[in-house]
Amino acid sequence: MSLKSEIEKLYECRLLETQEDCEGFDSALESISATDFNERDIINDLFRIFDDETEDEEVMFGLLHLIEEFEMNVYLLGVANALPYLMDNAKEWAIIINKRILNSDIYRTEYTKVLLEKDEDIKLIVNNILLEIKNDNPDRFEKKANEILSKLEGN
């Protein structure tokens, strides 16, 4: 199967409502993982698979783990570019992804650099996500979120 058809299969199965969907999703992820692909060419398509209506978050984490294996700057730029889509269709996944970035010193630093180059709409989305994360769990995320927020506000 082609890379494009495997990505289409992920999209079709993304709600993971049946065992068949879960198996198809896993199979497509395995095929993509085994393919020699250009990360920049497919990352945007992969982010469009996230959906808050999915029935099986555990299976969907396989997609997140695949994307997190991409080269750091490709991944972080992909996250920033995908935020408008994610906020409309997969806000919970946007929050999960941003929490994971916050928990890594190097990713947090590099994410800030990527965000400084983005337009005001993206910065506003990140601001709102980080404020929500920070307010939901200040003990764990306040300092980390403020690190990014202060740099975005200072720009």
N, CA, C and O atoms as a GROMACS GRO file, in nm:
protein
  620
    1MET      N    1   0.083  -0.119   0.000
    1MET     CA    2   0.000   0.000   0.000
    1MET      C    3   0.087   0.125   0.000
    1MET      O    4   0.200   0.123   0.049
    2SER      N    5   0.034   0.231  -0.054
    2SER     CA    6   0.109   0.356  -0.058
    2SER      C    7   0.097   0.429   0.074
    2SER      O    8   0.006   0.405   0.154
    3LEU      N    9   0.190   0.519   0.096
    3LEU     CA   10   0.189   0.600   0.216
    3LEU      C   11   0.060   0.680   0.225
    3LEU      O   12  -0.001   0.691   0.331
    4LYS      N   13   0.019   0.736   0.112
    4LYS     CA   14  -0.104   0.816   0.109
    4LYS      C   15  -0.225   0.731   0.149
    4LYS      O   16  -0.310   0.778   0.225
    5SER      N   17  -0.233   0.609   0.100
    5SER     CA   18  -0.348   0.525   0.134
    5SER      C   19  -0.345   0.483   0.280
    5SER      O   20  -0.451   0.466   0.342
    6GLU      N   21  -0.226   0.467   0.338
    6GLU     CA   22  -0.216   0.434   0.480
    6GLU      C   23  -0.261   0.552   0.566
    6GLU      O   24  -0.328   0.532   0.668
    7ILE      N   25  -0.226   0.671   0.526
    7ILE     CA   26  -0.270   0.791   0.600
    7ILE      C   27  -0.422   0.805   0.587
    7ILE      O   28  -0.489   0.840   0.684
    8GLU      N   29  -0.476   0.778   0.469
    8GLU     CA   30  -0.622   0.782   0.451
    8GLU      C   31  -0.690   0.679   0.540
    8GLU      O   32  -0.797   0.705   0.596
    9LYS      N   33  -0.628   0.562   0.554
    9LYS     CA   34  -0.683   0.457   0.640
    9LYS      C   35  -0.686   0.504   0.785
    9LYS      O   36  -0.784   0.481   0.856
   10LEU      N   37  -0.578   0.569   0.830
   10LEU     CA   38  -0.576   0.624   0.965
   10LEU      C   39  -0.692   0.721   0.984
   10LEU      O   40  -0.762   0.717   1.085
   11TYR      N   41  -0.711   0.808   0.886
   11TYR     CA   42  -0.816   0.908   0.897
   11TYR      C   43  -0.954   0.842   0.904
   11TYR      O   44  -1.038   0.880   0.986
   12GLU      N   45  -0.976   0.743   0.819
   12GLU     CA   46  -1.105   0.674   0.816
   12GLU      C   47  -1.134   0.600   0.946
   12GLU      O   48  -1.250   0.589   0.987
   13CYS      N   49  -1.031   0.549   1.010
   13CYS     CA   50  -1.047   0.469   1.132
   13CYS      C   51  -1.031   0.551   1.260
   13CYS      O   52  -1.042   0.495   1.369
   14ARG      N   53  -1.007   0.681   1.249
   14ARG     CA   54  -0.964   0.763   1.363
   14ARG      C   55  -1.059   0.765   1.482
   14ARG      O   56  -1.015   0.789   1.595
   15LEU      N   57  -1.186   0.740   1.461
   15LEU     CA   58  -1.278   0.741   1.575
   15LEU      C   59  -1.270   0.612   1.656
   15LEU      O   60  -1.318   0.606   1.770
   16LEU      N   61  -1.210   0.510   1.598
   16LEU     CA   62  -1.181   0.384   1.669
   16LEU      C   63  -1.305   0.329   1.739
   16LEU      O   64  -1.300   0.293   1.857
   17GLU      N   65  -1.413   0.324   1.666
   17GLU     CA   66  -1.541   0.280   1.724
   17GLU      C   67  -1.557   0.129   1.730
   17GLU      O   68  -1.637   0.078   1.809
   18THR      N   69  -1.482   0.058   1.649
   18THR     CA   70  -1.494  -0.088   1.646
   18THR      C   71  -1.355  -0.151   1.660
   18THR      O   72  -1.252  -0.085   1.645
   19GLN      N   73  -1.356  -0.280   1.689
   19GLN     CA   74  -1.230  -0.354   1.694
   19GLN      C   75  -1.162  -0.350   1.556
   19GLN      O   76  -1.039  -0.341   1.547
   20GLU      N   77  -1.241  -0.357   1.451
   20GLU     CA   78  -1.187  -0.350   1.315
   20GLU      C   79  -1.117  -0.216   1.290
   20GLU      O   80  -1.011  -0.212   1.228
   21ASP      N   81  -1.176  -0.106   1.339
   21ASP     CA   82  -1.114   0.026   1.327
   21ASP      C   83  -0.979   0.028   1.399
   21ASP      O   84  -0.880   0.078   1.345
   22CYS      N   85  -0.976  -0.026   1.520
   22CYS     CA   86  -0.852  -0.028   1.599
   22CYS      C   87  -0.744  -0.109   1.529
   22CYS      O   88  -0.628  -0.067   1.524
   23GLU      N   89  -0.781  -0.223   1.476
   23GLU     CA   90  -0.684  -0.308   1.407
   23GLU      C   91  -0.635  -0.241   1.279
   23GLU      O   92  -0.516  -0.246   1.247
   24GLY      N   93  -0.726  -0.179   1.205
   24GLY     CA   94  -0.689  -0.107   1.083
   24GLY      C   95  -0.596   0.010   1.114
   24GLY      O   96  -0.500   0.035   1.041
   25PHE      N   97  -0.627   0.080   1.221
   25PHE     CA   98  -0.546   0.195   1.264
   25PHE      C   99  -0.405   0.149   1.298
   25PHE      O  100  -0.307   0.206   1.251
   26ASP      N  101  -0.396   0.045   1.382
   26ASP     CA  102  -0.264  -0.009   1.421
   26ASP      C  103  -0.186  -0.059   1.300
   26ASP      O  104  -0.066  -0.035   1.290
   27SER      N  105  -0.254  -0.127   1.210
   27SER     CA  106  -0.189  -0.179   1.090
   27SER      C  107  -0.134  -0.065   1.004
   27SER      O  108  -0.022  -0.073   0.953
   28ALA      N  109  -0.212   0.041   0.988
   28ALA     CA  110  -0.167   0.155   0.909
   28ALA      C  111  -0.048   0.224   0.976
   28ALA      O  112   0.047   0.265   0.909
   29LEU      N  113  -0.053   0.237   1.108
   29LEU     CA  114   0.060   0.297   1.182
   29LEU      C  115   0.188   0.215   1.160
   29LEU      O  116   0.295   0.271   1.138
   30GLU      N  117   0.174   0.083   1.169
   30GLU     CA  118   0.290  -0.004   1.148
   30GLU      C  119   0.346   0.012   1.008
   30GLU      O  120   0.468   0.019   0.990
   31SER      N  121   0.259   0.018   0.908
   31SER     CA  122   0.304   0.034   0.770
   31SER      C  123   0.377   0.167   0.751
   31SER      O  124   0.481   0.173   0.686
   32ILE      N  125   0.322   0.272   0.809
   32ILE     CA  126   0.386   0.404   0.798
   32ILE      C  127   0.521   0.402   0.868
   32ILE      O  128   0.619   0.454   0.815
   33SER      N  129   0.527   0.342   0.986
   33SER     CA  130   0.653   0.335   1.062
   33SER      C  131   0.762   0.262   0.983
   33SER      O  132   0.880   0.296   0.993
   34ALA      N  133   0.722   0.164   0.906
   34ALA     CA  134   0.818   0.082   0.831
   34ALA      C  135   0.857   0.145   0.698
   34ALA      O  136   0.943   0.092   0.627
   35THR      N  137   0.795   0.256   0.664
   35THR     CA  138   0.819   0.322   0.536
   35THR      C  139   0.926   0.428   0.551
   35THR      O  140   0.935   0.496   0.654
   36ASP      N  141   1.007   0.442   0.448
   36ASP     CA  142   1.105   0.551   0.445
   36ASP      C  143   1.034   0.673   0.388
   36ASP      O  144   1.015   0.684   0.267
   37PHE      N  145   0.994   0.764   0.475
   37PHE     CA  146   0.916   0.880   0.431
   37PHE      C  147   0.984   1.009   0.472
   37PHE      O  148   1.071   1.010   0.560
   38ASN      N  149   0.944   1.116   0.409
   38ASN     CA  150   0.992   1.249   0.446
   38ASN      C  151   0.895   1.305   0.550
   38ASN      O  152   0.778   1.328   0.520
   39GLU      N  153   0.944   1.327   0.671
   39GLU     CA  154   0.860   1.372   0.781
   39GLU      C  155   0.785   1.501   0.746
   39GLU      O  156   0.667   1.515   0.778
   40ARG      N  157   0.853   1.593   0.680
   40ARG     CA  158   0.792   1.722   0.647
   40ARG      C  159   0.672   1.704   0.553
   40ARG      O  160   0.577   1.783   0.557
   41ASP      N  161   0.677   1.602   0.470
   41ASP     CA  162   0.570   1.580   0.374
   41ASP      C  163   0.442   1.525   0.436
   41ASP      O  164   0.334   1.546   0.382
   42ILE      N  165   0.453   1.456   0.548
   42ILE     CA  166   0.334   1.389   0.602
   42ILE      C  167   0.286   1.439   0.738
   42ILE      O  168   0.176   1.404   0.781
   43ILE      N  169   0.367   1.519   0.806
   43ILE     CA  170   0.330   1.555   0.943
   43ILE      C  171   0.197   1.628   0.951
   43ILE      O  172   0.118   1.602   1.041
   44ASN      N  173   0.170   1.719   0.858
   44ASN     CA  174   0.043   1.792   0.861
   44ASN      C  175  -0.075   1.697   0.845
   44ASN      O  176  -0.177   1.712   0.912
   45ASP      N  177  -0.061   1.599   0.756
   45ASP     CA  178  -0.168   1.500   0.737
   45ASP      C  179  -0.189   1.417   0.863
   45ASP      O  180  -0.302   1.384   0.898
   46LEU      N  181  -0.081   1.384   0.931
   46LEU     CA  182  -0.092   1.302   1.052
   46LEU      C  183  -0.162   1.378   1.165
   46LEU      O  184  -0.240   1.319   1.239
   47PHE      N  185  -0.134   1.506   1.179
   47PHE     CA  186  -0.200   1.583   1.285
   47PHE      C  187  -0.351   1.592   1.260
   47PHE      O  188  -0.428   1.605   1.356
   48ARG      N  189  -0.395   1.584   1.136
   48ARG     CA  190  -0.538   1.593   1.105
   48ARG      C  191  -0.615   1.467   1.144
   48ARG      O  192  -0.738   1.463   1.134
   49ILE      N  193  -0.544   1.366   1.188
   49ILE     CA  194  -0.609   1.242   1.230
   49ILE      C  195  -0.658   1.251   1.374
   49ILE      O  196  -0.752   1.182   1.413
   50PHE      N  197  -0.596   1.335   1.454
   50PHE     CA  198  -0.639   1.349   1.593
   50PHE      C  199  -0.783   1.400   1.599
   50PHE      O  200  -0.821   1.490   1.524
   51ASP      N  201  -0.860   1.340   1.688
   51ASP     CA  202  -1.001   1.377   1.702
   51ASP      C  203  -1.043   1.347   1.846
   51ASP      O  204  -1.019   1.238   1.897
   52ASP      N  205  -1.106   1.444   1.909
   52ASP     CA  206  -1.150   1.424   2.047
   52ASP      C  207  -1.265   1.324   2.058
   52ASP      O  208  -1.296   1.278   2.168
   53GLU      N  209  -1.327   1.289   1.948
   53GLU     CA  210  -1.438   1.194   1.950
   53GLU      C  211  -1.391   1.049   1.944
   53GLU      O  212  -1.474   0.958   1.942
   54THR      N  213  -1.261   1.026   1.941
   54THR     CA  214  -1.210   0.890   1.933
   54THR      C  215  -1.260   0.808   2.052
   54THR      O  216  -1.272   0.859   2.163
   55GLU      N  217  -1.287   0.683   2.027
   55GLU     CA  218  -1.338   0.593   2.130
   55GLU      C  219  -1.227   0.523   2.208
   55GLU      O  220  -1.252   0.465   2.313
   56ASP      N  221  -1.103   0.528   2.156
   56ASP     CA  222  -0.995   0.454   2.219
   56ASP      C  223  -0.868   0.538   2.221
   56ASP      O  224  -0.786   0.533   2.128
   57GLU      N  225  -0.852   0.615   2.328
   57GLU     CA  226  -0.736   0.703   2.339
   57GLU      C  227  -0.604   0.627   2.337
   57GLU      O  228  -0.504   0.674   2.283
   58GLU      N  229  -0.604   0.508   2.396
   58GLU     CA  230  -0.481   0.430   2.404
   58GLU      C  231  -0.428   0.399   2.264
   58GLU      O  232  -0.307   0.409   2.240
   59VAL      N  233  -0.516   0.361   2.174
   59VAL     CA  234  -0.474   0.331   2.036
   59VAL      C  235  -0.426   0.459   1.968
   59VAL      O  236  -0.327   0.458   1.895
   60MET      N  237  -0.497   0.570   1.993
   60MET     CA  238  -0.460   0.699   1.932
   60MET      C  239  -0.323   0.745   1.980
   60MET      O  240  -0.254   0.816   1.907
   61PHE      N  241  -0.283   0.706   2.100
   61PHE     CA  242  -0.150   0.742   2.148
   61PHE      C  243  -0.041   0.684   2.058
   61PHE      O  244   0.070   0.738   2.054
   62GLY      N  245  -0.071   0.576   1.988
   62GLY     CA  246   0.026   0.522   1.892
   62GLY      C  247   0.061   0.625   1.785
   62GLY      O  248   0.177   0.634   1.744
   63LEU      N  249  -0.037   0.701   1.741
   63LEU     CA  250  -0.013   0.808   1.643
   63LEU      C  251   0.076   0.915   1.704
   63LEU      O  252   0.171   0.962   1.641
   64LEU      N  253   0.046   0.954   1.827
   64LEU     CA  254   0.127   1.056   1.893
   64LEU      C  255   0.271   1.009   1.908
   64LEU      O  256   0.365   1.086   1.884
   65HIS      N  257   0.290   0.885   1.946
   65HIS     CA  258   0.426   0.832   1.962
   65HIS      C  259   0.500   0.831   1.829
   65HIS      O  260   0.620   0.860   1.824
   66LEU      N  261   0.431   0.798   1.720
   66LEU     CA  262   0.494   0.801   1.587
   66LEU      C  263   0.540   0.943   1.554
   66LEU      O  264   0.654   0.963   1.512
   67ILE      N  265   0.453   1.040   1.574
   67ILE     CA  266   0.486   1.178   1.541
   67ILE      C  267   0.599   1.229   1.632
   67ILE      O  268   0.684   1.305   1.587
   68GLU      N  269   0.599   1.189   1.757
   68GLU     CA  270   0.704   1.234   1.849
   68GLU      C  271   0.842   1.178   1.812
   68GLU      O  272   0.943   1.227   1.861
   69GLU      N  273   0.846   1.077   1.728
   69GLU     CA  274   0.974   1.023   1.684
   69GLU      C  275   1.035   1.105   1.571
   69GLU      O  276   1.152   1.086   1.536
   70PHE      N  277   0.958   1.195   1.514
   70PHE     CA  278   1.010   1.281   1.407
   70PHE      C  279   1.122   1.369   1.462
   70PHE      O  280   1.134   1.388   1.583
   71GLU      N  281   1.202   1.422   1.372
   71GLU     CA  282   1.306   1.517   1.410
   71GLU      C  283   1.240   1.630   1.488
   71GLU      O  284   1.132   1.677   1.451
   72MET      N  285   1.304   1.674   1.596
   72MET     CA  286   1.243   1.766   1.691
   72MET      C  287   1.184   1.891   1.625
   72MET      O  288   1.070   1.926   1.652
   73ASN      N  289   1.258   1.958   1.539
   73ASN     CA  290   1.207   2.082   1.481
   73ASN      C  291   1.093   2.058   1.383
   73ASN      O  292   1.003   2.141   1.372
   74VAL      N  293   1.095   1.946   1.312
   74VAL     CA  294   0.983   1.910   1.224
   74VAL      C  295   0.858   1.889   1.310
   74VAL      O  296   0.750   1.937   1.277
   75TYR      N  297   0.875   1.816   1.419
   75TYR     CA  298   0.764   1.788   1.511
   75TYR      C  299   0.707   1.917   1.570
   75TYR      O  300   0.586   1.939   1.566
   76LEU      N  301   0.794   2.002   1.623
   76LEU     CA  302   0.748   2.123   1.691
   76LEU      C  303   0.683   2.221   1.594
   76LEU      O  304   0.583   2.285   1.627
   77LEU      N  305   0.739   2.234   1.474
   77LEU     CA  306   0.677   2.319   1.373
   77LEU      C  307   0.542   2.260   1.331
   77LEU      O  308   0.446   2.333   1.308
   78GLY      N  309   0.537   2.128   1.322
   78GLY     CA  310   0.412   2.060   1.288
   78GLY      C  311   0.304   2.086   1.393
   78GLY      O  312   0.188   2.109   1.359
   79VAL      N  313   0.344   2.082   1.520
   79VAL     CA  314   0.248   2.111   1.628
   79VAL      C  315   0.195   2.252   1.612
   79VAL      O  316   0.074   2.273   1.612
   80ALA      N  317   0.285   2.348   1.597
   80ALA     CA  318   0.242   2.488   1.586
   80ALA      C  319   0.149   2.509   1.466
   80ALA      O  320   0.047   2.577   1.478
   81ASN      N  321   0.183   2.449   1.353
   81ASN     CA  322   0.101   2.465   1.233
   81ASN      C  323  -0.035   2.397   1.246
   81ASN      O  324  -0.133   2.440   1.185
   82ALA      N  325  -0.040   2.290   1.325
   82ALA     CA  326  -0.164   2.212   1.338
   82ALA      C  327  -0.260   2.270   1.442
   82ALA      O  328  -0.375   2.228   1.448
   83LEU      N  329  -0.216   2.364   1.521
   83LEU     CA  330  -0.299   2.413   1.632
   83LEU      C  331  -0.437   2.464   1.590
   83LEU      O  332  -0.535   2.431   1.658
   84PRO      N  333  -0.452   2.540   1.482
   84PRO     CA  334  -0.588   2.583   1.446
   84PRO      C  335  -0.681   2.464   1.419
   84PRO      O  336  -0.796   2.465   1.461
   85TYR      N  337  -0.631   2.362   1.349
   85TYR     CA  338  -0.711   2.242   1.325
   85TYR      C  339  -0.741   2.171   1.456
   85TYR      O  340  -0.855   2.134   1.484
   86LEU      N  341  -0.638   2.152   1.537
   86LEU     CA  342  -0.655   2.079   1.662
   86LEU      C  343  -0.757   2.147   1.753
   86LEU      O  344  -0.836   2.080   1.819
   87MET      N  345  -0.755   2.278   1.759
   87MET     CA  346  -0.849   2.349   1.846
   87MET      C  347  -0.994   2.328   1.802
   87MET      O  348  -1.085   2.331   1.885
   88ASP      N  349  -1.015   2.309   1.674
   88ASP     CA  350  -1.151   2.286   1.622
   88ASP      C  351  -1.197   2.141   1.638
   88ASP      O  352  -1.316   2.115   1.656
   89ASN      N  353  -1.103   2.047   1.630
   89ASN     CA  354  -1.140   1.906   1.622
   89ASN      C  355  -1.080   1.817   1.732
   89ASN      O  356  -1.129   1.707   1.758
   90ALA      N  357  -0.975   1.866   1.794
   90ALA     CA  358  -0.902   1.780   1.888
   90ALA      C  359  -0.835   1.863   1.996
   90ALA      O  360  -0.715   1.851   2.019
   91LYS      N  361  -0.913   1.947   2.062
   91LYS     CA  362  -0.858   2.035   2.165
   91LYS      C  363  -0.791   1.956   2.278
   91LYS      O  364  -0.684   1.994   2.327
   92GLU      N  365  -0.853   1.846   2.318
   92GLU     CA  366  -0.792   1.766   2.425
   92GLU      C  367  -0.657   1.710   2.382
   92GLU      O  368  -0.565   1.702   2.464
   93TRP      N  369  -0.644   1.673   2.255
   93TRP     CA  370  -0.515   1.626   2.206
   93TRP      C  371  -0.415   1.740   2.200
   93TRP      O  372  -0.297   1.719   2.229
   94ALA      N  373  -0.459   1.860   2.165
   94ALA     CA  374  -0.370   1.977   2.165
   94ALA      C  375  -0.316   2.000   2.306
   94ALA      O  376  -0.198   2.032   2.324
   95ILE      N  377  -0.401   1.984   2.405
   95ILE     CA  378  -0.358   2.001   2.545
   95ILE      C  379  -0.259   1.891   2.584
   95ILE      O  380  -0.156   1.920   2.645
   96ILE      N  381  -0.289   1.768   2.550
   96ILE     CA  382  -0.198   1.656   2.580
   96ILE      C  383  -0.062   1.679   2.516
   96ILE      O  384   0.041   1.663   2.581
   97ILE      N  385  -0.062   1.717   2.389
   97ILE     CA  386   0.063   1.739   2.317
   97ILE      C  387   0.143   1.852   2.383
   97ILE      O  388   0.264   1.840   2.402
   98ASN      N  389   0.075   1.960   2.417
   98ASN     CA  390   0.145   2.073   2.480
   98ASN      C  391   0.197   2.037   2.619
   98ASN      O  392   0.304   2.085   2.657
   99LYS      N  393   0.125   1.957   2.694
   99LYS     CA  394   0.175   1.911   2.824
   99LYS      C  395   0.303   1.831   2.806
   99LYS      O  396   0.399   1.846   2.882
  100ARG      N  397   0.305   1.746   2.706
  100ARG     CA  398   0.423   1.664   2.683
  100ARG      C  399   0.543   1.750   2.644
  100ARG      O  400   0.656   1.722   2.685
  101ILE      N  401   0.518   1.854   2.567
  101ILE     CA  402   0.625   1.947   2.531
  101ILE      C  403   0.673   2.021   2.656
  101ILE      O  404   0.794   2.037   2.676
  102LEU      N  405   0.580   2.066   2.739
  102LEU     CA  406   0.618   2.138   2.861
  102LEU      C  407   0.707   2.053   2.952
  102LEU      O  408   0.792   2.107   3.023
  103ASN      N  409   0.688   1.923   2.950
  103ASN     CA  410   0.764   1.834   3.038
  103ASN      C  411   0.906   1.805   2.991
  103ASN      O  412   0.981   1.735   3.059
  104SER      N  413   0.944   1.857   2.875
  104SER     CA  414   1.080   1.836   2.824
  104SER      C  415   1.151   1.972   2.814
  104SER      O  416   1.107   2.061   2.742
  105ASP      N  417   1.261   1.986   2.887
  105ASP     CA  418   1.333   2.113   2.885
  105ASP      C  419   1.375   2.152   2.743
  105ASP      O  420   1.354   2.266   2.702
  106ILE      N  421   1.434   2.061   2.669
  106ILE     CA  422   1.483   2.093   2.535
  106ILE      C  423   1.368   2.122   2.439
  106ILE      O  424   1.375   2.216   2.360
  107TYR      N  425   1.262   2.042   2.446
  107TYR     CA  426   1.148   2.065   2.358
  107TYR      C  427   1.078   2.196   2.392
  107TYR      O  428   1.034   2.269   2.303
  108ARG      N  429   1.068   2.226   2.520
  108ARG     CA  430   1.004   2.351   2.564
  108ARG      C  431   1.082   2.471   2.511
  108ARG      O  432   1.022   2.566   2.461
  109THR      N  433   1.214   2.466   2.520
  109THR     CA  434   1.299   2.575   2.471
  109THR      C  435   1.286   2.590   2.320
  109THR      O  436   1.270   2.701   2.269
  110GLU      N  437   1.291   2.480   2.248
  110GLU     CA  438   1.283   2.486   2.102
  110GLU      C  439   1.143   2.523   2.055
  110GLU      O  440   1.128   2.592   1.954
  111TYR      N  441   1.041   2.478   2.125
  111TYR     CA  442   0.902   2.513   2.093
  111TYR      C  443   0.884   2.664   2.103
  111TYR      O  444   0.818   2.725   2.019
  112THR      N  445   0.942   2.723   2.205
  112THR     CA  446   0.934   2.869   2.222
  112THR      C  447   0.994   2.938   2.100
  112THR      O  448   0.936   3.034   2.050
  113LYS      N  449   1.109   2.890   2.054
  113LYS     CA  450   1.173   2.951   1.936
  113LYS      C  451   1.083   2.939   1.813
  113LYS      O  452   1.071   3.034   1.736
  114VAL      N  453   1.022   2.823   1.795
  114VAL     CA  454   0.930   2.803   1.682
  114VAL      C  455   0.812   2.899   1.693
  114VAL      O  456   0.774   2.963   1.595
  115LEU      N  457   0.755   2.910   1.812
  115LEU     CA  458   0.638   2.995   1.832
  115LEU      C  459   0.668   3.142   1.808
  115LEU      O  460   0.582   3.216   1.759
  116LEU      N  461   0.787   3.186   1.843
  116LEU     CA  462   0.823   3.326   1.822
  116LEU      C  463   0.820   3.365   1.675
  116LEU      O  464   0.804   3.483   1.642
  117GLU      N  465   0.834   3.267   1.587
  117GLU     CA  466   0.831   3.292   1.442
  117GLU      C  467   0.690   3.285   1.383
  117GLU      O  468   0.670   3.317   1.265
  118LYS      N  469   0.593   3.243   1.463
  118LYS     CA  470   0.456   3.223   1.414
  118LYS      C  471   0.375   3.352   1.424
  118LYS      O  472   0.414   3.446   1.493
  119ASP      N  473   0.262   3.354   1.355
  119ASP     CA  474   0.178   3.474   1.356
  119ASP      C  475   0.101   3.485   1.488
  119ASP      O  476   0.103   3.394   1.571
  120GLU      N  477   0.036   3.597   1.505
  120GLU     CA  478  -0.034   3.626   1.631
  120GLU      C  479  -0.147   3.528   1.660
  120GLU      O  480  -0.175   3.500   1.776
  121ASP      N  481  -0.212   3.475   1.556
  121ASP     CA  482  -0.320   3.378   1.578
  121ASP      C  483  -0.269   3.253   1.646
  121ASP      O  484  -0.332   3.202   1.739
  122ILE      N  485  -0.155   3.202   1.600
  122ILE     CA  486  -0.096   3.082   1.660
  122ILE      C  487  -0.052   3.114   1.804
  122ILE      O  488  -0.076   3.034   1.895
  123LYS      N  489   0.010   3.228   1.823
  123LYS     CA  490   0.054   3.266   1.958
  123LYS      C  491  -0.064   3.277   2.054
  123LYS      O  492  -0.052   3.239   2.170
  124LEU      N  493  -0.175   3.328   2.006
  124LEU     CA  494  -0.295   3.340   2.091
  124LEU      C  495  -0.348   3.202   2.128
  124LEU      O  496  -0.387   3.178   2.242
  125ILE      N  497  -0.350   3.111   2.032
  125ILE     CA  498  -0.394   2.974   2.060
  125ILE      C  499  -0.305   2.911   2.167
  125ILE      O  500  -0.354   2.853   2.263
  126VAL      N  501  -0.174   2.923   2.150
  126VAL     CA  502  -0.080   2.866   2.248
  126VAL      C  503  -0.099   2.932   2.384
  126VAL      O  504  -0.098   2.864   2.486
  127ASN      N  505  -0.115   3.062   2.384
  127ASN     CA  506  -0.139   3.134   2.509
  127ASN      C  507  -0.260   3.075   2.583
  127ASN      O  508  -0.253   3.048   2.703
  128ASN      N  509  -0.369   3.054   2.510
  128ASN     CA  510  -0.490   3.000   2.572
  128ASN      C  511  -0.471   2.857   2.621
  128ASN      O  512  -0.517   2.822   2.730
  129ILE      N  513  -0.403   2.776   2.542
  129ILE     CA  514  -0.377   2.637   2.582
  129ILE      C  515  -0.290   2.634   2.708
  129ILE      O  516  -0.321   2.563   2.804
  130LEU      N  517  -0.184   2.712   2.707
  130LEU     CA  518  -0.092   2.710   2.821
  130LEU      C  519  -0.159   2.765   2.947
  130LEU      O  520  -0.134   2.714   3.057
  131LEU      N  521  -0.241   2.866   2.933
  131LEU     CA  522  -0.314   2.918   3.050
  131LEU      C  523  -0.408   2.811   3.106
  131LEU      O  524  -0.419   2.795   3.228
  132GLU      N  525  -0.475   2.739   3.018
  132GLU     CA  526  -0.564   2.632   3.064
  132GLU      C  527  -0.487   2.522   3.136
  132GLU      O  528  -0.528   2.474   3.242
  133ILE      N  529  -0.375   2.483   3.077
  133ILE     CA  530  -0.291   2.379   3.139
  133ILE      C  531  -0.240   2.427   3.276
  133ILE      O  532  -0.247   2.354   3.375
  134LYS      N  533  -0.191   2.548   3.279
  134LYS     CA  534  -0.137   2.605   3.402
  134LYS      C  535  -0.243   2.616   3.510
  134LYS      O  536  -0.219   2.581   3.626
  135ASN      N  537  -0.360   2.664   3.474
  135ASN     CA  538  -0.468   2.680   3.572
  135ASN      C  539  -0.523   2.548   3.621
  135ASN      O  540  -0.570   2.538   3.734
  136ASP      N  541  -0.518   2.447   3.536
  136ASP     CA  542  -0.568   2.315   3.573
  136ASP      C  543  -0.475   2.244   3.670
  136ASP      O  544  -0.521   2.168   3.756
  137ASN      N  545  -0.346   2.267   3.657
  137ASN     CA  546  -0.249   2.200   3.743
  137ASN      C  547  -0.129   2.292   3.767
  137ASN      O  548  -0.020   2.268   3.714
  138PRO      N  549  -0.148   2.397   3.847
  138PRO     CA  550  -0.041   2.495   3.866
  138PRO      C  551   0.086   2.438   3.930
  138PRO      O  552   0.196   2.479   3.895
  139ASP      N  553   0.072   2.344   4.021
  139ASP     CA  554   0.190   2.288   4.086
  139ASP      C  555   0.285   2.224   3.985
  139ASP      O  556   0.407   2.233   3.997
  140ARG      N  557   0.227   2.161   3.886
  140ARG     CA  558   0.309   2.089   3.789
  140ARG      C  559   0.350   2.174   3.669
  140ARG      O  560   0.460   2.157   3.616
  141PHE      N  561   0.262   2.266   3.627
  141PHE     CA  562   0.287   2.333   3.499
  141PHE      C  563   0.306   2.484   3.503
  141PHE      O  564   0.345   2.543   3.402
  142GLU      N  565   0.280   2.549   3.616
  142GLU     CA  566   0.285   2.696   3.616
  142GLU      C  567   0.420   2.751   3.572
  142GLU      O  568   0.427   2.836   3.483
  143LYS      N  569   0.527   2.704   3.632
  143LYS     CA  570   0.661   2.755   3.599
  143LYS      C  571   0.696   2.727   3.453
  143LYS      O  572   0.749   2.814   3.384
  144LYS      N  573   0.666   2.607   3.406
  144LYS     CA  574   0.699   2.568   3.269
  144LYS      C  575   0.618   2.648   3.168
  144LYS      O  576   0.672   2.695   3.068
  145ALA      N  577   0.490   2.663   3.194
  145ALA     CA  578   0.403   2.740   3.103
  145ALA      C  579   0.445   2.887   3.102
  145ALA      O  580   0.451   2.949   2.996
  146ASN      N  581   0.475   2.942   3.220
  146ASN     CA  582   0.516   3.082   3.228
  146ASN      C  583   0.645   3.108   3.152
  146ASN      O  584   0.667   3.218   3.102
  147GLU      N  585   0.731   3.007   3.145
  147GLU     CA  586   0.856   3.021   3.071
  147GLU      C  587   0.828   3.056   2.924
  147GLU      O  588   0.892   3.143   2.866
  148ILE      N  589   0.732   2.987   2.866
  148ILE     CA  590   0.696   3.015   2.726
  148ILE      C  591   0.614   3.142   2.717
  148ILE      O  592   0.639   3.227   2.632
  149LEU      N  593   0.515   3.156   2.804
  149LEU     CA  594   0.426   3.272   2.800
  149LEU      C  595   0.501   3.403   2.811
  149LEU      O  596   0.470   3.498   2.739
  150SER      N  597   0.598   3.410   2.900
  150SER     CA  598   0.671   3.535   2.919
  150SER      C  599   0.750   3.572   2.793
  150SER      O  600   0.762   3.690   2.759
  151LYS      N  601   0.803   3.473   2.726
  151LYS     CA  602   0.879   3.502   2.602
  151LYS      C  603   0.786   3.542   2.489
  151LYS      O  604   0.821   3.628   2.407
  152LEU      N  605   0.669   3.482   2.482
  152LEU     CA  606   0.573   3.519   2.377
  152LEU      C  607   0.520   3.660   2.402
  152LEU      O  608   0.500   3.736   2.307
  153GLU      N  609   0.498   3.694   2.527
  153GLU     CA  610   0.447   3.828   2.560
  153GLU      C  611   0.554   3.934   2.539
  153GLU      O  612   0.523   4.048   2.504
  154GLY      N  613   0.679   3.897   2.560
  154GLY     CA  614   0.789   3.992   2.545
  154GLY      C  615   0.824   4.022   2.401
  154GLY      O  616   0.901   4.114   2.373
  155ASN      N  617   0.767   3.945   2.310
  155ASN     CA  618   0.799   3.964   2.168
  155ASN      C  619   0.700   4.057   2.103
  155ASN      O  620   0.710   4.085   1.983
   0.00000   0.00000   0.00000
